[in-house]
């Protein structure tokens, strides 16, 4: 079993960072428009959770051909065929 690359290990941190930035922006917009701190904190939390879930679902939905190929146990590169294809 191979160890994950640095990029693979930092991917969750990137998702949480993006979610945090969007949540803070949402909280600030609500705070400046309503001037209610409690309401802005509620919206900040809801925005954070929604963005984390949406980004995680998008990441799960987008898989590369190489990931699929490795998961199925094959070692062919995308586009490579063994001649058994019929159209």
C-alpha positions as YAML, in Angstrom:
chain: A
units: angstrom
residues:
- id: 1
  name: UNK
  ca: [0.00, 0.00, 0.00]
- id: 2
  name: UNK
  ca: [1.39, 3.37, -0.96]
- id: 3
  name: UNK
  ca: [1.26, 6.47, 1.15]
- id: 4
  name: UNK
  ca: [-0.92, 9.30, -0.18]
- id: 5
  name: UNK
  ca: [0.83, 12.23, -1.78]
- id: 6
  name: UNK
  ca: [1.05, 15.59, -0.09]
- id: 7
  name: UNK
  ca: [-1.66, 16.96, -2.38]
- id: 8
  name: UNK
  ca: [-4.02, 14.12, -1.42]
- id: 9
  name: UNK
  ca: [-3.39, 14.71, 2.27]
- id: 10
  name: UNK
  ca: [-4.03, 18.47, 2.03]
- id: 11
  name: UNK
  ca: [-7.21, 18.20, -0.07]
- id: 12
  name: UNK
  ca: [-9.55, 18.10, 2.99]
- id: 13
  name: UNK
  ca: [-7.84, 21.19, 4.41]
- id: 14
  name: UNK
  ca: [-8.45, 23.00, 1.13]
- id: 15
  name: UNK
  ca: [-12.14, 22.08, 1.20]
- id: 16
  name: UNK
  ca: [-12.50, 23.30, 4.78]
- id: 17
  name: UNK
  ca: [-10.63, 26.52, 3.96]
- id: 18
  name: UNK
  ca: [-12.85, 27.30, 0.99]
- id: 19
  name: UNK
  ca: [-15.93, 26.51, 3.07]
- id: 20
  name: UNK
  ca: [-14.71, 28.74, 5.88]
- id: 21
  name: UNK
  ca: [-14.08, 31.68, 3.55]
- id: 22
  name: UNK
  ca: [-17.52, 31.40, 1.98]
- id: 23
  name: UNK
  ca: [-19.15, 31.01, 5.41]
- id: 24
  name: UNK
  ca: [-17.39, 34.10, 6.82]
- id: 25
  name: UNK
  ca: [-18.45, 36.09, 3.76]
- id: 26
  name: UNK
  ca: [-22.05, 34.97, 4.23]
- id: 27
  name: UNK
  ca: [-21.92, 35.81, 7.94]
- id: 28
  name: UNK
  ca: [-20.54, 39.27, 7.24]
- id: 29
  name: UNK
  ca: [-23.19, 40.00, 4.62]
- id: 30
  name: UNK
  ca: [-25.93, 38.99, 7.05]
- id: 31
  name: UNK
  ca: [-24.31, 40.97, 9.88]
- id: 32
  name: UNK
  ca: [-23.99, 44.16, 7.81]
- id: 33
  name: UNK
  ca: [-27.49, 43.90, 6.42]
- id: 34
  name: UNK
  ca: [-29.39, 43.00, 9.62]
- id: 35
  name: UNK
  ca: [-26.95, 44.11, 12.35]
- id: 36
  name: UNK
  ca: [-27.91, 41.05, 14.41]
- id: 37
  name: UNK
  ca: [-24.90, 39.06, 15.59]
- id: 38
  name: UNK
  ca: [-26.84, 35.95, 16.54]
- id: 39
  name: UNK
  ca: [-28.50, 35.71, 13.13]
- id: 40
  name: UNK
  ca: [-25.18, 36.17, 11.33]
- id: 41
  name: UNK
  ca: [-23.57, 33.39, 13.39]
- id: 42
  name: UNK
  ca: [-26.47, 31.08, 12.53]
- id: 43
  name: UNK
  ca: [-26.10, 31.85, 8.82]
- id: 44
  name: UNK
  ca: [-22.32, 31.42, 9.07]
- id: 45
  name: UNK
  ca: [-22.75, 27.92, 10.50]
- id: 46
  name: UNK
  ca: [-25.40, 26.91, 7.99]
- id: 47
  name: UNK
  ca: [-23.33, 28.22, 5.07]
- id: 48
  name: UNK
  ca: [-20.25, 26.35, 6.30]
- id: 49
  name: UNK
  ca: [-22.08, 23.04, 6.54]
- id: 50
  name: UNK
  ca: [-23.84, 23.43, 3.19]
- id: 51
  name: UNK
  ca: [-20.64, 24.36, 1.36]
- id: 52
  name: UNK
  ca: [-18.70, 21.45, 2.92]
- id: 53
  name: UNK
  ca: [-21.39, 18.98, 1.86]
- id: 54
  name: UNK
  ca: [-21.68, 20.40, -1.67]
- id: 55
  name: UNK
  ca: [-17.92, 20.43, -2.24]
- id: 56
  name: UNK
  ca: [-17.56, 16.89, -0.89]
- id: 57
  name: UNK
  ca: [-20.33, 15.65, -3.17]
- id: 58
  name: UNK
  ca: [-18.76, 17.37, -6.18]
- id: 59
  name: UNK
  ca: [-15.40, 15.83, -5.36]
- id: 60
  name: UNK
  ca: [-16.97, 12.37, -5.11]
- id: 61
  name: UNK
  ca: [-18.78, 12.86, -8.41]
- id: 62
  name: UNK
  ca: [-15.65, 13.86, -10.31]
- id: 63
  name: UNK
  ca: [-13.28, 10.96, -10.56]
- id: 64
  name: UNK
  ca: [-10.57, 10.62, -13.16]
- id: 65
  name: UNK
  ca: [-10.12, 7.70, -15.53]
- id: 66
  name: UNK
  ca: [-6.94, 6.74, -13.71]
- id: 67
  name: UNK
  ca: [-8.77, 6.49, -10.37]
- id: 68
  name: UNK
  ca: [-11.45, 4.28, -11.92]
- id: 69
  name: UNK
  ca: [-8.83, 2.14, -13.63]
- id: 70
  name: UNK
  ca: [-6.84, 1.64, -10.44]
- id: 71
  name: UNK
  ca: [-9.96, 0.85, -8.46]
- id: 72
  name: UNK
  ca: [-10.96, -1.86, -10.94]
- id: 73
  name: UNK
  ca: [-7.49, -3.42, -10.87]
- id: 74
  name: UNK
  ca: [-6.52, -2.61, -14.43]
- id: 75
  name: UNK
  ca: [-3.26, -1.05, -15.47]
- id: 76
  name: UNK
  ca: [-4.20, 0.28, -18.90]
- id: 77
  name: UNK
  ca: [-4.03, 3.94, -19.65]
- id: 78
  name: UNK
  ca: [-7.16, 5.68, -20.90]
- id: 79
  name: UNK
  ca: [-7.55, 5.17, -24.65]
- id: 80
  name: UNK
  ca: [-5.48, 2.00, -24.69]
- id: 81
  name: UNK
  ca: [-7.38, -1.06, -25.87]
- id: 82
  name: UNK
  ca: [-6.60, -4.74, -26.09]
- id: 83
  name: UNK
  ca: [-8.40, -5.30, -29.41]
- id: 84
  name: UNK
  ca: [-11.51, -6.94, -27.92]
- id: 85
  name: UNK
  ca: [-13.64, -3.83, -28.44]
- id: 86
  name: UNK
  ca: [-16.56, -4.17, -30.83]
- id: 87
  name: UNK
  ca: [-18.66, -1.28, -32.04]
...
